Coordinates of C-alpha atoms and ligand atoms in Angstrom, one line a residue:
M1 CA 262.8 92.3 65.2
K2 CA 262.1 89.0 63.8
Y3 CA 258.9 87.3 65.3
A4 CA 258.6 82.9 65.4
I5 CA 255.5 81.1 65.8
I6 CA 255.1 77.5 66.2
I7 CA 251.6 75.9 65.3
P8 CA 251.5 72.0 68.0
D9 CA 248.4 71.3 66.2
G10 CA 245.4 70.3 67.6
A11 CA 247.7 70.2 71.0
A12 CA 245.2 71.8 73.4
D13 CA 243.3 68.5 74.9
E14 CA 240.9 67.7 78.1
P15 CA 241.9 66.4 81.1
Q16 CA 242.9 62.8 81.2
E17 CA 242.4 60.0 83.5
S18 CA 245.1 58.0 82.6
L19 CA 247.4 61.1 83.3
G20 CA 245.5 61.6 86.7
G21 CA 243.3 64.5 85.4
K22 CA 246.7 66.5 83.5
T23 CA 246.0 67.2 80.2
P24 CA 248.9 66.0 77.4
L25 CA 250.5 69.2 77.6
Q26 CA 251.2 69.4 81.3
A27 CA 251.6 66.0 81.4
A28 CA 254.9 66.3 78.6
H29 CA 258.6 67.8 79.8
R30 CA 258.5 71.2 78.1
P31 CA 260.6 73.5 79.6
A32 CA 261.2 75.5 75.8
M33 CA 257.1 76.0 76.0
D34 CA 257.2 76.5 80.3
E35 CA 260.5 79.8 79.9
I36 CA 258.3 81.6 77.4
A37 CA 255.4 81.5 80.0
R38 CA 257.4 82.8 82.0
L39 CA 259.2 85.0 80.7
G40 CA 256.0 86.3 78.8
V41 CA 252.1 85.8 78.7
V42 CA 249.5 83.3 78.9
G43 CA 246.4 83.8 77.0
R44 CA 243.4 81.6 75.2
S45 CA 242.2 82.1 72.0
N46 CA 239.6 80.4 69.9
N47 CA 240.3 80.4 66.1
V48 CA 237.3 79.0 65.1
P49 CA 233.2 80.6 64.9
P50 CA 231.3 78.4 66.0
S51 CA 229.4 79.1 62.5
L52 CA 231.9 76.9 61.5
P53 CA 233.8 73.9 61.0
A54 CA 236.6 73.0 63.3
G55 CA 239.7 71.9 61.5
S56 CA 242.8 73.3 60.8
D57 CA 241.9 75.0 57.3
V58 CA 239.4 77.5 59.3
A59 CA 241.6 77.8 62.3
C60 CA 245.1 78.1 60.8
L61 CA 243.2 81.2 58.9
S62 CA 242.5 83.1 61.7
L63 CA 245.4 82.2 63.3
L64 CA 247.6 83.9 60.3
G65 CA 245.3 87.3 61.1
Y66 CA 242.6 86.3 58.9
N67 CA 239.2 86.8 60.3
P68 CA 237.3 83.3 58.5
L69 CA 233.8 84.3 58.7
E70 CA 234.8 86.9 56.0
H71 CA 237.3 85.0 54.1
F72 CA 237.1 81.6 54.3
T73 CA 235.2 79.3 51.3
G74 CA 236.4 75.7 52.3
R75 CA 239.5 73.6 52.5
A76 CA 240.0 72.0 49.5
P77 CA 240.8 75.6 47.5
L78 CA 244.1 75.8 50.3
E79 CA 244.7 72.7 49.4
A80 CA 244.8 73.3 45.6
A81 CA 247.0 76.5 45.9
A82 CA 249.7 74.3 48.0
Q83 CA 249.8 72.1 45.2
G84 CA 249.9 75.1 42.6
I85 CA 246.2 74.3 40.8
E86 CA 244.8 77.1 39.2
L87 CA 241.7 77.9 40.4
G88 CA 239.4 80.5 38.3
A89 CA 236.5 82.6 39.3
E90 CA 234.2 80.1 38.4
D91 CA 236.2 76.3 40.1
W92 CA 234.9 74.6 42.7
A93 CA 237.7 72.8 44.2
I94 CA 236.5 69.7 46.1
R95 CA 239.1 67.6 48.8
C96 CA 238.4 63.9 47.6
N97 CA 240.3 61.3 50.3
L98 CA 240.9 57.1 49.7
V99 CA 239.3 56.2 52.7
T100 CA 237.8 52.6 53.8
I101 CA 234.8 51.8 54.6
E102 CA 233.9 48.9 56.0
N103 CA 230.0 47.5 56.4
Q104 CA 229.1 51.4 56.6
T105 CA 231.6 51.6 58.6
M106 CA 234.1 54.3 58.4
R107 CA 237.0 52.2 59.3
D108 CA 239.8 54.9 58.3
F109 CA 239.7 58.3 56.8
T110 CA 243.2 58.1 55.1
A111 CA 242.9 54.7 53.6
G112 CA 245.6 53.1 55.9
H113 CA 248.3 56.1 54.8
I114 CA 247.8 54.8 51.7
S115 CA 251.1 55.4 49.2
N116 CA 251.7 58.2 47.2
E117 CA 251.9 56.2 44.0
E118 CA 248.7 54.2 44.9
A119 CA 246.5 57.4 45.4
R120 CA 248.0 58.1 42.7
Q121 CA 247.2 55.2 40.0
L122 CA 243.2 54.9 42.6
L123 CA 242.9 58.4 40.1
S124 CA 243.9 58.0 36.8
T125 CA 241.2 54.9 37.3
A126 CA 238.6 57.6 38.9
Q127 CA 239.6 60.0 36.0
E128 CA 239.1 57.5 33.5
R129 CA 235.8 56.4 33.7
I130 CA 233.7 59.4 35.9
G131 CA 236.1 62.2 35.2
S132 CA 235.8 64.4 32.3
D133 CA 237.4 67.9 31.4
W134 CA 234.7 69.2 33.6
L135 CA 235.7 66.9 36.6
Q136 CA 239.9 66.7 37.1
F137 CA 241.1 64.8 40.0
Y138 CA 243.9 65.8 41.0
P139 CA 246.2 63.3 43.7
G140 CA 248.2 64.6 46.0
V141 CA 249.8 63.7 49.8
S142 CA 248.4 59.5 50.5
Y143 CA 244.9 59.8 50.5
R144 CA 244.6 63.9 50.8
N145 CA 243.4 64.3 46.6
L146 CA 241.4 67.0 45.2
L147 CA 238.5 67.3 42.9
I148 CA 238.2 70.6 41.1
C149 CA 235.0 71.5 39.0
R150 CA 235.8 73.5 35.8
G151 CA 232.6 76.1 35.9
A152 CA 234.0 77.4 32.8
K153 CA 233.4 74.7 30.8
K154 CA 230.0 74.1 33.0
P155 CA 228.5 75.9 35.3
A156 CA 229.0 73.7 39.1
P157 CA 226.0 73.1 40.8
F158 CA 227.3 74.2 44.0
S159 CA 226.5 76.5 46.7
R160 CA 227.6 77.8 50.0
D161 CA 225.4 75.9 51.0
T162 CA 226.6 72.5 50.1
R163 CA 227.5 69.9 52.8
A164 CA 229.3 67.3 53.4
T165 CA 231.3 65.8 56.6
P166 CA 234.6 65.2 57.3
P167 CA 235.9 61.6 56.9
H168 CA 237.8 62.4 60.3
D169 CA 234.9 63.5 62.1
L170 CA 233.1 59.7 61.2
T171 CA 235.7 58.2 62.6
D172 CA 234.4 54.2 63.5
K173 CA 230.7 55.6 63.0
S174 CA 228.1 54.8 60.1
V175 CA 228.4 56.6 57.5
V176 CA 224.4 55.4 56.2
D177 CA 223.1 58.7 56.6
D178 CA 226.3 60.7 56.3
H179 CA 225.6 62.3 52.4
P180 CA 226.3 65.4 51.4
R181 CA 223.3 68.4 51.5
G182 CA 222.3 71.0 50.0
P183 CA 223.3 72.2 45.9
G184 CA 224.7 69.5 44.0
S185 CA 225.1 67.3 46.6
D186 CA 223.4 64.2 44.3
L187 CA 226.8 65.2 42.4
L188 CA 228.8 64.6 45.2
T189 CA 227.1 61.1 46.3
R190 CA 226.8 59.5 42.8
L191 CA 230.5 60.1 42.0
M192 CA 230.9 58.6 46.1
E193 CA 229.1 55.9 45.0
Q194 CA 230.9 55.4 41.4
S195 CA 234.2 55.1 43.1
A196 CA 233.2 51.5 45.5
E197 CA 232.4 50.3 42.3
L198 CA 235.3 51.3 40.1
F199 CA 238.1 50.4 43.5
A200 CA 236.0 47.3 44.1
N201 CA 237.9 45.7 42.3
H202 CA 241.3 47.2 41.8
P203 CA 244.1 46.2 41.0
V204 CA 245.7 48.7 43.5
N205 CA 243.1 47.3 46.6
A206 CA 243.0 43.6 45.5
A207 CA 247.4 44.4 46.4
R208 CA 247.0 45.3 49.6
R209 CA 244.8 42.9 50.4
E210 CA 247.0 40.9 50.9
A211 CA 249.6 42.4 52.2
G212 CA 247.6 42.9 54.9
K213 CA 247.2 46.7 54.5
L214 CA 243.9 48.2 54.1
P215 CA 242.0 49.0 51.2
A216 CA 240.5 52.0 50.0
T217 CA 236.9 51.1 49.6
N218 CA 235.9 55.0 48.1
I219 CA 236.8 58.3 47.6
W220 CA 235.3 60.9 49.7
L221 CA 234.2 64.6 48.4
W222 CA 234.3 67.0 51.3
G223 CA 235.3 70.9 52.4
L224 CA 235.0 72.3 48.9
G225 CA 234.7 75.8 47.8
R226 CA 235.4 78.4 45.2
A227 CA 239.5 80.6 45.7
P228 CA 238.9 82.8 48.5
R229 CA 241.0 86.2 47.3
L230 CA 243.2 87.5 50.4
T231 CA 245.4 90.9 50.8
A232 CA 249.2 89.6 51.0
F233 CA 250.1 89.1 54.7
Q234 CA 252.9 92.2 54.0
E235 CA 250.1 94.6 53.2
L236 CA 248.3 94.6 56.1
Y237 CA 250.7 93.3 58.9
G238 CA 254.2 95.4 57.3
V239 CA 256.0 91.4 57.9
Q240 CA 257.2 89.5 55.6
G241 CA 256.5 85.6 56.6
T242 CA 257.7 82.1 55.8
M243 CA 256.1 79.0 56.5
I244 CA 257.6 76.1 57.8
T245 CA 255.1 72.6 56.7
A246 CA 254.0 69.7 55.5
V247 CA 250.8 69.9 55.8
D248 CA 249.0 70.9 52.2
L249 CA 246.4 73.0 53.2
L250 CA 249.2 75.2 56.2
R251 CA 251.3 75.4 52.3
G252 CA 248.5 76.5 50.3
L253 CA 247.5 79.5 53.0
A254 CA 250.7 80.3 52.8
A255 CA 250.6 80.7 49.5
L256 CA 247.6 82.6 49.7
V257 CA 248.7 85.2 51.3
G258 CA 252.1 85.6 50.2
W259 CA 254.6 84.4 52.5
K260 CA 257.6 82.2 51.5
R261 CA 257.6 78.3 51.7
I262 CA 259.9 76.3 52.7
E263 CA 260.4 72.4 52.3
V264 CA 262.2 70.5 54.7
P265 CA 263.3 66.9 54.0
G266 CA 262.4 64.2 56.6
A267 CA 259.0 66.5 58.0
T268 CA 256.3 64.0 57.0
G269 CA 253.4 65.8 58.5
Y270 CA 252.9 63.1 60.8
I271 CA 254.2 61.3 64.2
D272 CA 257.5 60.0 63.3
T273 CA 258.8 63.3 61.3
D274 CA 262.1 64.9 61.9
Y275 CA 261.3 67.6 64.3
A276 CA 265.0 68.3 64.6
A277 CA 265.7 68.8 61.1
K278 CA 262.5 71.8 61.3
G279 CA 264.3 73.2 63.7
R280 CA 267.5 73.7 61.7
F281 CA 265.1 74.7 58.7
A282 CA 264.2 77.5 60.9
I283 CA 267.3 78.7 62.6
K284 CA 268.9 78.9 58.7
A285 CA 265.2 80.8 57.4
L286 CA 266.2 83.9 60.6
P287 CA 268.1 85.6 58.6
H288 CA 266.0 86.4 55.7
T289 CA 262.6 86.6 56.9
D290 CA 260.9 88.7 59.5
L291 CA 258.7 85.6 60.9
I292 CA 259.0 82.1 60.5
C293 CA 256.5 79.6 61.3
V294 CA 256.6 75.9 61.7
H295 CA 253.7 74.2 62.0
V296 CA 253.8 70.7 63.1
E297 CA 250.6 68.2 62.4
A298 CA 252.0 65.1 64.6
T299 CA 250.2 66.4 67.6
D300 CA 246.9 66.2 65.8
E301 CA 247.9 62.5 64.4
A302 CA 248.3 61.2 67.9
S303 CA 244.8 62.7 68.5
H304 CA 243.1 61.4 65.7
Q305 CA 244.5 57.8 66.9
G306 CA 243.1 58.2 70.4
D307 CA 247.2 57.6 71.4
T308 CA 247.8 59.5 74.4
A309 CA 251.2 58.4 74.9
A310 CA 252.2 60.0 70.9
K311 CA 250.9 63.2 71.9
I312 CA 253.1 64.0 74.5
R313 CA 256.2 62.0 72.6
A314 CA 255.0 65.0 70.0
L315 CA 254.7 67.5 72.2
E316 CA 258.5 66.3 73.9
E317 CA 259.6 66.5 70.2
I318 CA 258.3 70.1 69.7
D319 CA 259.8 72.0 72.6
R320 CA 263.4 69.8 72.6
H321 CA 264.2 70.1 69.1
I322 CA 261.9 73.2 68.0
V323 CA 261.0 75.7 70.5
A324 CA 264.0 75.6 72.4
P325 CA 266.7 76.1 69.4
L326 CA 264.7 78.1 68.0
H327 CA 263.9 80.4 70.7
E328 CA 268.0 80.4 71.9
A329 CA 268.5 81.8 68.2
L330 CA 266.0 84.6 68.6
K331 CA 267.5 85.8 71.3
K332 CA 271.2 85.3 70.6
Q333 CA 270.0 88.3 67.0
G334 CA 268.6 90.6 68.7
D335 CA 264.8 91.9 69.1
Y336 CA 262.5 89.6 68.8
R337 CA 259.2 88.0 69.9
I338 CA 257.8 83.8 70.0
L339 CA 254.1 82.7 69.9
V340 CA 253.1 78.9 70.4
S341 CA 249.8 78.6 70.0
P342 CA 247.7 75.6 67.8
D343 CA 245.3 76.0 65.9
H344 CA 242.1 74.2 67.8
P345 CA 241.2 71.9 70.1
T346 CA 241.7 67.6 68.7
P347 CA 240.6 66.2 72.2
I348 CA 241.9 62.5 71.9
R349 CA 238.6 61.8 73.6
L350 CA 237.1 62.7 70.9
K351 CA 239.7 61.2 68.0
T352 CA 238.9 64.5 66.4
H353 CA 239.1 68.4 65.9
N354 CA 236.6 70.5 68.1
H355 CA 235.5 73.6 68.5
G356 CA 236.8 76.0 71.9
A357 CA 239.7 77.3 72.9
V358 CA 243.9 76.8 73.1
P359 CA 246.0 78.1 74.9
F360 CA 249.0 80.1 73.9
A361 CA 252.2 81.6 74.9
I362 CA 254.2 85.2 73.5
A363 CA 257.9 86.7 74.9
G364 CA 260.2 88.8 73.1
A365 CA 260.9 92.6 73.2
G366 CA 258.0 95.0 75.0
I367 CA 256.1 91.5 76.8
Q368 CA 255.0 92.0 80.3
A369 CA 255.9 88.7 82.0
D370 CA 252.6 88.4 83.8
A371 CA 251.8 85.8 86.3
A372 CA 251.7 82.1 84.6
T373 CA 255.0 80.1 85.0
T374 CA 253.8 77.0 82.7
Y375 CA 252.0 76.8 79.5
D376 CA 249.0 74.4 79.0
E377 CA 245.3 74.4 78.8
V378 CA 244.5 75.2 82.5
A379 CA 247.1 78.7 82.9
A380 CA 245.1 79.5 80.0
G381 CA 241.9 79.0 81.2
K382 CA 242.9 81.6 84.8
S383 CA 245.0 84.4 82.0
P384 CA 242.5 87.8 81.8
L385 CA 244.5 87.8 78.6
A386 CA 242.4 86.3 75.6
F387 CA 240.5 86.7 71.8
D388 CA 236.8 85.9 71.0
D389 CA 238.3 86.4 67.9
G390 CA 241.5 84.3 67.6
W391 CA 242.1 86.3 64.2
R392 CA 243.1 89.0 66.7
L393 CA 246.3 87.8 68.1
M394 CA 248.1 88.2 65.3
G395 CA 247.6 91.7 65.4
Y396 CA 248.2 91.7 69.0
F397 CA 251.5 89.6 68.9
L398 CA 253.0 91.7 66.2
G399 CA 251.9 94.9 67.9
K400 CA 250.1 95.9 65.0
A401 CA 246.4 96.0 65.5
I402 CA 244.3 95.8 61.9
S403 CA 240.6 96.1 61.6
C404 CA 239.9 93.2 58.7
Ligands
ZN501 ZN1 244.7 71.7 62.4

């Protein structure tokens, strides 16, 4: 039996006035997703418990079949795993965005999608001036970087009660009252303030302003935690998985659960990603794995930009270049099951992630067709098949329920 999972990140949404009351999924031409709905079942699941932040970190942990209430320790530790950064038991990983704050307002949580090289230079300055053996800045991809607090050298001041707001939740909002809270928050606040001074006249920002680009005015620290200890997916579910993604968070999750990872040239984690290449690489991987998972960030990015047309386009590209060819390839090779599910809703109205149910569709061996003929939020809302604990969906999909 082969399994395939396609995750259109943040695809779940609300009815749009501009679309005559349809959701972006309903408005998109998505024959391959609808075929799965027609052949199999449509349902809904909730991947983010109310007590945890609504984001891909918690939601994808659930989607991969791990109870986030037991296992989630923060986003940054997952990204550290993706980059191969070893975390000791006392170490804390902290997400270090490069952001643009203007007039105390979060203008852009990506600092204009700053380049890797520019980010590297800014972080190198931060390391020289405010870093140490204890506080180590690690450049990642674009605005997504990390700060590691090496607790073995000197105890880290943080706890599970340390809170910091994700910068993508603050888009176009005031940051004045949004300082970190709880143990160690004064350290986080101080580093962010110091970065503003360091970056104000930095050559990287001078050049960006000159070129009409947004400067990286600050670091924004959030998503902190220690490394989670996860039982290998194969041990839990008896299936060997492989992940295709362009996002460090998902690479990290894959690494932590013992999945293989495939890097696809042209996969950007953005709306300009090479969808067809992702589809081709997924099909090529099929003979070598039990389960192939293709994650696409583009739908989420379109929502962050509040761009309905881009979201619909991304959904159509995913349908045509990934879901359709992968499903055809699965049919040719024998028994299979295929699952399409976003991790969490990212409503265009909010431009950020939200709690709430997402629609899923499953077809394949042993799945009896239900009444649904389309894959969307409305069909899922009508379905009797619902997982309030989203992490249980994986057991249902694989036909192998586990206790935790
Ligand atoms: Zn997500």
